[in-house]
Every structure is written in C-alpha cells, then in structure tokens.
Backbone as a ProteinNet text record, in pm:
[ID]
protein_1_A
[PRIMARY]
XXXXXXXXXXXXXXXXXXXXXXXXXXXXXXXXXXXXXXXXXXXXXXXXXXXXXXXXXXXXXXXXXXXXXXXXXXXXXXXXXXXXXXXXXXXXXXXXXXXXXXXXXXXXXXXXXXXXXXXXXXXXXXXXXXXXXXXXXXXXXXXXXXXXXXXXXXXXXXXXXXXXXXXXXXXXXXXXXXXXXX
[TERTIARY]
-3234.3	-3211.5	-3071.2	-3012.2	-2874.3	-2894.5	-2841.2	-2860.8	-2740.5	-2777.8	-2660	-2691.6	-2569.9	-2534.6	-2502.2	-2566	-2506.1	-2468.8	-2350	-2311.5	-2383.3	-2402.7	-2463.9	-2366.3	-2458.6	-2354.6	-2284	-2155.1	-2117.8	-2203.5	-2196.4	-2303.9	-2204.6	-2296	-2246.2	-2226.2	-2078.9	-2057.5	-1972.4	-1996.9	-1888.8	-1757.9	-1656.4	-1525.1	-1527.5	-1551.7	-1563.9	-1398	-1303.5	-1168.4	-1165.7	-1201	-1178.8	-1279.2	-1411.4	-1494.3	-1411	-1360.2	-1276.1	-1178.3	-1113	-994.6	-1035.3	-1163.8	-1216.8	-1254.4	-1251.1	-1287.3	-1178.3	-1054.8	-936.3	-898.7	-772.5	-740.7	-845.2	-959.8	-1046.9	-1021.2	-896.4	-850.8	-835.6	-821.6	-817.6	-960.2	-1046.2	-1179.8	-1242.1	-1260	-1330.6	-1231.2	-1115	-1018.2	-999.9	-1035	-1036.6	-938	-873.5	-771.4	-828.9	-946.1	-1006	-962	-898.5	-838.2	-703	-653.2	-534	-426.6	-317.8	-218.7	-215	-343	-373.8	-402.4	-447	-478.1	-367.9	-247.7	-158.6	-136.1	-172.2	-174.9	-292	-402.6	-549.7	-520.8	-456.2	-428.3	-356.8	-256.2	-161.8	-221.9	-314.5	-401.9	-479.9	-561	-649.1	-585.9	-449.2	-383.4	-341.7	-293.8	-274.5	-406.2	-517.4	-650.9	-669.6	-622.7	-655.6	-574.7	-454.3	-380.4	-438.9	-483.6	-558.1	-667.2	-753.3	-858.8	-836.8	-722.8	-675.4	-635.2	-545.4	-489.3	-614.9	-706.1	-822.7	-895.6	-893	-971	-898.4	-789.4	-716.1	-698.9	-704.9	-705.2	-831.8	-939.8	-1072.9	-1105.5	-1052.5	-1062.7	-1002.6	-882.9	-807.8	-870.6	-916.8	-1002.2	-1135.3	-1192.7	-1316.7	-1286	-1158.1	-1160.4	-1076.5	-1019.5	-955.8	-1032.1	-1137.6	-1210.5	-1234.4	-1227	-1274.2	-1327.9	-1412.8	-1490.5	-1652.2	-1709.1	-1867.5	-1927.3	-1863.8	-1936.6	-1893	-1790.4	-1700.8	-1801.9	-1897.2	-1958.3	-2019.9	-2092.4	-2162.2	-2051.7	-1939	-1835.1	-1782.5	-1744.6	-1665.4	-1750.5	-1898.2	-1968.3	-1960.8	-1949.7	-1938	-1805.5	-1673.2	-1577.3	-1593.1	-1666.9	-1678.1	-1765.2	-1856.6	-1940.1	-1830.1	-1784.6	-1686.6	-1568	-1536.5	-1422.9	-1475.8	-1624.3	-1676.6	-1692.1	-1724.1	-1755.9	-1625.8	-1517.1	-1355.3	-1333.8	-1359.6	-1333.5	-1412.7	-1525.4	-1631.1	-1543.6	-1508.3	-1449	-1325.6	-1245.9	-1129.9	-1156.2	-1268.7	-1310.7	-1325.4	-1423.6	-1469.6	-1334.8	-1240.3	-1114.9	-1042	-1038.6	-962.6	-1034.5	-1162.3	-1234.9	-1209.5	-1221.4	-1195	-1057	-949.7	-833.7	-788.5	-873	-874.5	-945.1	-1056.7	-1118	-1025.8	-938.4	-863.9	-718.1	-714.8	-624.5	-499.4	-511.8	-413.6	-417.1	-351.9	-340.8	-344	-441.5	-451.1	-337.7	-262.6	-169.3	-228.6	-236	-266	-139	-25.9	96.5	108.4	133.8	134.9	279.8	398.6	511	473.6	504.7	498	346.7	239.3	112.2	104.3	171.7	159.2	220.2	337.9	386.8	292.9	224.2	132	-16.3	-28.8	-156.5	-140.8	-260.4	-250.7	-280.3	-341.3	-397.4	-305.3	-307.6	-196.5	-261.5	-195.2	-220.5	-224.1	-296.5	-294.5	-313.5	-235.2	-251.2	-277.7	-371.8	-436.6	-505.9	-470.3	-551.5	-679.7	-679.2	-782.1	-896.1	-1039	-1134.9	-1123.8	-1124.9	-1129.5	-1003	-904.9	-777.4	-827.5	-863	-912.4	-1016.4	-1129.9	-1213.1	-1125.6	-1071.2	-995.1	-912.2	-843.5	-735.2	-810.1	-938.3	-1015	-1086	-1122.4	-1157.2	-1059.4	-914	-808.2	-794	-810.9	-793.9	-888.1	-1026.8	-1125.1	-1125.3	-1096.1	-1044.8	-945.8	-860.5	-755.4	-806.2	-879	-944.9	-1045.1	-1104.4	-1203.4	-1110.1	-1011.8	-929.8	-859.3	-813.7	-727.4	-840.1	-960.9	-1050.5	-1081.7	-1107.4	-1164.6	-1042.7	-926.5	-808.5	-824.9	-812.3	-800.8	-943	-1065	-1176.9	-1140.4	-1066.6	-1010.5	-936.4	-839.3	-740.1	-793.2	-885.1	-948	-1022.2	-1097.5	-1196.7	-1277.3	-1294.7	-1354.4	-1250.5	-1111.8	-1066.6	-1093.3	-1178.3	-1232.6	-1369.1	-1454.9	-1591.7	-1631.1	-1588.2	-1655.3	-1571.7	-1455.6	-1362.9	-1393.1	-1430.3	-1469.1	-1599.5	-1706.7	-1804.2	-1788.6	-1701.7	-1661.8	-1606.8	-1487.9	-1458.2	-1546.4	-1632.8	-1743	-1821.7	-1882.2	-1933.5	-1870.3	-1743.4	-1650	-1643.8	-1630.7	-1608.9	-1716.9	-1831.2	-1974.9	-1957	-1915.3	-1914.2	-1805.5	-1696.2	-1615.1	-1637.7	-1719.5	-1779	-1864.8	-1971.8	-2045.3	-1987.2	-1869.9	-1782	-1714	-1659	-1618.5	-1712.1	-1835.3	-1948.1	-1979.5	-1995	-2038.9	-1920.8	-1794.4	-1683.3	-1687.6	-1685.8	-1697	-1817.9	-1922.1	-2033.9	-2000.9	-1951.2	-1885	-1787.6	-1697	-1605.2	-1677.1	-1751.6	-1817.9	-1889.2	-1940.7	-2017.1	-1899.5	-1789.4	-1690.7	-1669
-18541.4	-18693.8	-18736.1	-18787	-18858.2	-18987.9	-19003.5	-19115.6	-19223.1	-19342.7	-19432.9	-19539.9	-19611.1	-19708.3	-19818.6	-19923	-20053.2	-20161.1	-20201.6	-20301.7	-20415	-20504.6	-20625.6	-20716.4	-20798.8	-20907.3	-20985.8	-21050.4	-21138.5	-21279.9	-21337.5	-21452.6	-21593.2	-21646.2	-21793.2	-21878.1	-21912.9	-21995.3	-22106.5	-22207	-22315.8	-22308.7	-22358.1	-22329.1	-22446.7	-22423.1	-22504.2	-22591.3	-22498.2	-22555.2	-22678.2	-22679.8	-22768.9	-22891.9	-22864.3	-22963.6	-23053.9	-22988.5	-23056.6	-23136.7	-23076.4	-23153	-23273.4	-23267.9	-23402.2	-23499.3	-23465.9	-23557.6	-23646.1	-23613	-23689.7	-23756.5	-23852	-23921.3	-23992	-24056.4	-24138.1	-24244.2	-24269.9	-24383.1	-24333	-24215	-24121.3	-24135.5	-24194.7	-24239.2	-24105.7	-24072.8	-23940.4	-23848.1	-23844.9	-23738.3	-23649.2	-23548.7	-23468.7	-23353.1	-23285.4	-23175.1	-23088.2	-23066.2	-22999.6	-22993.2	-23117.8	-23132.1	-23069.4	-23037.4	-22940.8	-22994.4	-22913	-22977.3	-23011.6	-23023.6	-23079.9	-23214.6	-23295.5	-23449.5	-23507.9	-23506.8	-23574.9	-23521.5	-23416	-23368.9	-23426.9	-23418.6	-23478	-23618.3	-23683.2	-23846	-23870.7	-23765.3	-23790.8	-23772.8	-23650.3	-23615.4	-23745.6	-23797.5	-23923.5	-24037.8	-24072	-24176.2	-24173.3	-24039.4	-24009.9	-24042.2	-24009.8	-23991.5	-24174.6	-24232.6	-24378.7	-24453.8	-24400.4	-24456.7	-24433.4	-24301.2	-24280	-24371.2	-24380.7	-24477	-24608.5	-24671.7	-24816.6	-24812.5	-24718.2	-24731.1	-24730.2	-24633.4	-24638.4	-24759.7	-24823	-24982.9	-25049.2	-25067.2	-25143.4	-25121.4	-24992.3	-24955.7	-24977.5	-24941.9	-24976.8	-25120.7	-25210.7	-25334.9	-25397	-25359.1	-25407.7	-25373.9	-25248.7	-25207.6	-25293.5	-25315.3	-25406.3	-25541.6	-25602.7	-25728.4	-25743.1	-25633.6	-25624.9	-25546.7	-25486.8	-25398.5	-25493.5	-25465.8	-25535	-25444	-25508	-25430.5	-25426.1	-25374.3	-25390.7	-25307.8	-25195.8	-25135	-25178	-25265.7	-25298.6	-25338.5	-25432	-25485.9	-25381.3	-25287.5	-25187.1	-25090.8	-25056.3	-24985.6	-25049.3	-25188.7	-25265.1	-25264.1	-25276	-25299.7	-25188.7	-25037.5	-24911.6	-24892.5	-24975.3	-24963.4	-25036.6	-25144.8	-25224.4	-25144.2	-25088.2	-25010.4	-24907.2	-24819.8	-24713.5	-24790	-24903.3	-24981.4	-24981.7	-25049.3	-25090.9	-24951.5	-24842.8	-24718.3	-24664.2	-24676.5	-24631.3	-24706	-24843.7	-24940.4	-24882.1	-24838.3	-24804.8	-24685.2	-24593.4	-24447.2	-24508.1	-24586.9	-24636.4	-24692.5	-24754.7	-24808.8	-24696.3	-24591.9	-24500.1	-24413.8	-24394.5	-24306.8	-24381.3	-24525.4	-24591.7	-24594.7	-24581.8	-24596.2	-24431.8	-24333.4	-24213.1	-24205.7	-24267.2	-24240.3	-24330.2	-24446	-24504.4	-24427.7	-24368.4	-24274.5	-24161.3	-24120.7	-24010.1	-24043.9	-24160.7	-24248.5	-24278.2	-24272.2	-24287.5	-24454.1	-24481.4	-24645.7	-24616.7	-24680.9	-24675	-24742.1	-24686	-24748.2	-24803.1	-24947.9	-25033.1	-25082.8	-25063	-25139.1	-25111.8	-25199	-25193.6	-25114	-25143.9	-25064.8	-24918.4	-24847	-24705	-24662.4	-24737.7	-24699.3	-24613.9	-24642.4	-24553.1	-24425.2	-24423.7	-24282.3	-24203.1	-24261.9	-24190.2	-24128.9	-24193.4	-24167.4	-24051.9	-23984.3	-23851.1	-23909.1	-24015.1	-24068.7	-24194.6	-24188	-24296.2	-24419.1	-24524.9	-24651.5	-24671.8	-24732.6	-24720.8	-24888.2	-24899.5	-25032.2	-25017.4	-24924.9	-24928.2	-25023.1	-25087	-25177.5	-25143.2	-25016.3	-24989.2	-24892.6	-24923	-24890.1	-24743.5	-24663.3	-24511.5	-24464.4	-24525.3	-24467.5	-24489.8	-24624.8	-24662.7	-24552.7	-24521.5	-24423.4	-24280.7	-24246.6	-24120.4	-24122.8	-24237.3	-24247.7	-24243.7	-24293.9	-24292.8	-24171	-24090.1	-23923.9	-23854.7	-23869.5	-23788.9	-23824.1	-23934.6	-23974.2	-23912.4	-23931.8	-23877.7	-23706	-23645.5	-23499.4	-23458.2	-23567.9	-23531.8	-23561.1	-23655.3	-23682.1	-23558.5	-23515.5	-23393.4	-23290.1	-23251.9	-23138.7	-23166.5	-23310.1	-23305.8	-23317.3	-23355.3	-23350.1	-23191.7	-23145.7	-23009.8	-22926.7	-22949.7	-22887.6	-22940.4	-23075.7	-23112.6	-23029.7	-23049.4	-22988.6	-22842.4	-22757.1	-22632.2	-22633.8	-22737.5	-22749.6	-22772.6	-22886.1	-22920	-22810.6	-22750.6	-22651	-22676.3	-22601.1	-22605.6	-22692.2	-22718	-22790.6	-22928.3	-23001.9	-23124.1	-23127.3	-23101	-23089.8	-23253.6	-23347	-23479.3	-23524.9	-23496.2	-23535.9	-23447.6	-23310.1	-23239.8	-23309	-23340.2	-23378.3	-23534.9	-23588.3	-23714.5	-23671.7	-23584	-23556.7	-23488.5	-23413.1	-23359.9	-23462.2	-23575.3	-23672	-23760.3	-23791.1	-23845.4	-23761.4	-23617.4	-23538.2	-23550.6	-23539.7	-23537	-23694	-23790.8	-23895.8	-23928.1	-23854.3	-23828.2	-23751.2	-23634.5	-23557.7	-23620.1	-23707.5	-23770.6	-23889.5	-23958.1	-24045.9	-23975.8	-23845.5	-23756	-23739.4	-23690.3	-23664.3	-23783.5	-23911.8	-23997.1	-24071.8	-24058.4	-24095.5	-23988.5	-23855.2	-23766.8	-23782.9	-23833.7	-23889.4	-23992	-24073.7	-24210.8	-24164.2	-24093.1	-24024.1	-23968.9	-23894.1	-23825.8	-23911	-24015.8	-24129.4	-24213.5	-24223.4	-24304.5	-24218.9
2956.1	3001.2	2908.9	2993.4	2938.3	2860.8	2763.9	2677.8	2700.9	2741.3	2781.3	2656.6	2613.2	2544	2611.2	2560.2	2614.7	2495.5	2540.5	2438.5	2450.6	2342.1	2342.1	2416.9	2509.7	2570.4	2471.1	2524.6	2433.9	2437.9	2303.8	2288.9	2316.5	2389.3	2457.2	2305	2287	2154.7	2203.8	2107.6	2134.6	2087.3	2116.5	2068.4	1932.7	1818.8	1712.2	1703.4	1702.6	1693.1	1808.6	1910.9	2010.3	1998.8	1922.7	1876.7	1772.7	1675.9	1570	1630.7	1735.6	1769.5	1843.5	1898.3	1973.3	1862.4	1735.6	1632.4	1599.8	1666.8	1640.4	1770.4	1743.8	1867.1	1933.7	1865.5	1914.4	2002.1	2015.9	2087.9	2224.3	2266.5	2395.7	2459.1	2415.8	2471.2	2525.4	2648.3	2694.9	2707.2	2699.4	2732.2	2608.4	2584	2479.7	2505.2	2396.2	2428.8	2513.7	2538.5	2632.5	2787.3	2830.7	2940.5	2956.5	2852.5	2862.3	2946.1	2991.9	3064.9	3191.9	3237.1	3407.2	3405.7	3291.8	3301.3	3383.8	3364.8	3444.7	3592.7	3597.6	3742.5	3819.6	3746.6	3812.3	3853.2	3747.2	3755.7	3893	3887.8	4001	4157.1	4162.2	4276.1	4291.8	4197.3	4221.4	4258.4	4195.4	4275.8	4408.6	4457.3	4582.2	4672.4	4649.7	4691.3	4700.5	4599.6	4587.6	4682.5	4716.2	4817.3	4933.1	4987.3	5122.7	5131.4	5035.1	5056.1	5104.7	5020.4	5047.4	5189.1	5213.5	5367.9	5488.1	5441.2	5525.9	5531.2	5428.9	5430.6	5516.7	5486.1	5578.5	5731.9	5776.8	5908.7	5957.5	5888.2	5944.8	5961.6	5875.7	5882.7	6013.2	6013.6	6127.2	6259.7	6278.8	6368.1	6390.7	6276.5	6290	6367.4	6329.8	6376.1	6505.3	6561.6	6667.6	6795.1	6751.1	6878	6971.9	7100.5	7230.5	7314.5	7399.1	7500.1	7476.7	7593	7596.4	7480.9	7417	7304.1	7178.1	7166.7	7054.3	6943.4	6967.4	6868.2	6762.4	6841.3	6737.6	6672.9	6764.6	6695.9	6597	6615.3	6483.2	6380.3	6412.4	6274.7	6207.6	6271.6	6216.7	6144.1	6200.4	6136.8	6003.2	6001.6	5845.1	5748.5	5814	5717.6	5635.8	5722.3	5689.3	5590	5606.4	5524.7	5388.5	5403	5250.8	5182.9	5249	5175.8	5110.8	5213.9	5156.2	5029.8	5024.8	4927.1	4812.1	4827	4711	4666.6	4749.8	4687	4610.2	4672.9	4595.9	4431.4	4437.8	4307.8	4217.5	4278	4169.7	4155.2	4242.6	4223.1	4089.9	4099.6	4002.6	3881	3866.3	3764.4	3661	3747.7	3712.3	3644.8	3713.9	3676.6	3535.5	3522.9	3390.6	3296.3	3319.2	3212.6	3161.7	3241.5	3207.6	3147.1	3112.2	3056	3118.7	3250.8	3344.9	3397.1	3488.1	3541.6	3693.9	3745.1	3885	3939	4061.2	4135.3	4263.2	4258.2	4369.7	4427.8	4378.6	4412.3	4572.6	4661.5	4792.4	4821.7	4753.3	4762.2	4761.3	4860.6	4868.6	4910.1	4923.1	4932.3	5056.7	5169.7	5291.1	5277.6	5207.1	5165.4	5057.1	4994.4	4913.9	4976	5077.4	5140.4	5234.3	5238.2	5315.7	5468.5	5478.8	5617.3	5659.6	5775.8	5811.1	5875.3	5868.1	5929.5	6065.6	6154.5	6283.1	6366.5	6429.1	6492.9	6655	6693.4	6831.8	6875.5	6991.6	7049.4	7131.6	7170.8	7280.9	7162.8	7214.8	7119	7114.5	7216.2	7195	7123.2	7132.2	7040.8	6902.9	6873.2	6716.7	6701.2	6755.9	6717.8	6668.4	6773.9	6746.8	6620	6595.8	6491.5	6371.4	6360.6	6230.7	6222.3	6336.1	6328.6	6262.4	6318.1	6247.3	6096.5	6079.3	5908.3	5840.3	5886	5810	5809.3	5906.2	5900.7	5815.9	5786.7	5675.6	5551.8	5541.6	5405	5387.6	5469.5	5432.2	5387.1	5454.4	5398.6	5302.1	5253.7	5118.7	5012.3	5055.1	4929.9	4891.1	4990.5	4982.9	4890	4922	4857.4	4698.9	4696.5	4554.5	4490.1	4536.9	4466.5	4446.1	4503.9	4488.9	4357.3	4367	4266.5	4143.6	4115.8	4000.4	3951.7	4043.5	3991.9	3855.2	3765.2	3643.1	3526.1	3573.4	3465.2	3433.6	3530.4	3517.6	3601.5	3547.8	3619.5	3650.2	3585.4	3623.7	3725.8	3756	3846.5	3979.5	3959.4	4080.6	4146.1	4068.3	4127.3	4184.2	4126.8	4206.2	4336.4	4369.7	4486.4	4557.8	4514.8	4590.9	4676.3	4583.8	4639	4729.3	4725.9	4837.9	4958.5	4936	5033.5	5127	5070.3	5148.3	5239.2	5192.1	5261.5	5361.7	5348.2	5455	5555.5	5539.2	5631.9	5736.4	5676.8	5722.8	5836.3	5747.6	5879.8	5963.9	5952.9	6059.6	6164.8	6130.6	6211.4	6304.1	6241	6309.2	6409.9	6366.7	6469.8	6582.6	6538.7	6654.3	6755.3	6714.1	6793.3	6878.1	6840.1	6897	7015.8	6960.4	7068.6	7200.6	7169.9	7273.8	7352	7314	7390.3	7480.2	7450.3	7515.1	7635.7
[MASK]
++++++++++++++++++++++++++++++++++++++++++++++++++++++++++++++++++++++++++++++++++++++++++++++++++++++++++++++++++++++++++++++++++++++++++++++++++++++++++++++++++++++++++++++++++++++

C-alpha cells in the first residue's frame, strides 16, 4: 500500500497589517487602504452610471407626460414607475460615491456625454417603448460589465450594482412585453 502525504491546508487568517492601516486616516470613513488603487476607477464608473440613470429619469418623465393614444394611460403610468425607480438608483449610486470619498457628478453639462443610454424625444407611443427598451438593454449590459470589472475589489459596490442590474432586467422584460402587445 502506497503511503500518501497531504499538506495541511493553509489557514484562513486576517491581514493584520491591513487592519492596522484601517486604524489610521479615520477621516476617510469606510474607505480603508484595502480599496487599493481601484477606488478612483470605481467612483468614475459609478458617476457614469449616475449620469445614465439621470438621463433615463428625464427620458421616462418626458415619455410619461407626452404619451398619447388609447393605450397611453397605462403605459404612461409604467413610464413614471420606471422613472421613479431610476431616480432611486441614482440616489443609491450617489450615496455610494460619497461613501467611497468621491463626489457625485450631477452637473447637467456633459450629462448626456457620460450617460451610456440616450435621451429620446419620440412622439409615438411604440417608438417611446422601443427607445426605453433599448436604453434598458444598454443599462443591463453596462451594469453586467461593471460587475465584472469591480469583481471582488469592492464587494459593497458589486452588490449595489447587482441589485440595480436586477431592476434593469425587470424593466427590460416589462418593456419587451409592452412592445409585443402593440
């Protein structure tokens, strides 16, 4: 019988040097040195997502107030629900940016350039639904990519992005259903 030797598995241990570093610079709040060199990149990604959410709020509100036709009251109501949910996403993103020691960029100058989704001035209901569906699909893809980029570098931000992604997927499904009904 062959005798095998197994090495003891590596023990799970906390990084005491990182814990000691966390005792320093307490003015940084929740941002500890463990955030490493990615904090600024994460804040930039979040500010771009913030711009996207704000543009989506504006597009949905415009569509809510300008929708016309027999089916428009129900669809317009859905547009307002989505606008409010996108505004809540923007608030959560801004809050996280501040937690990371950054500044949320609400400046209207350049908002549309930073946004991943476009603004839309469609006047026809079906075109409005389609425009919003395209924007939601873009949001789904950008949040998916951001989640991959952030990975384990910032678990709190990753969870936030995953929660928002879930909402965006629901929005896309709802809009796809509305488009099929038209």
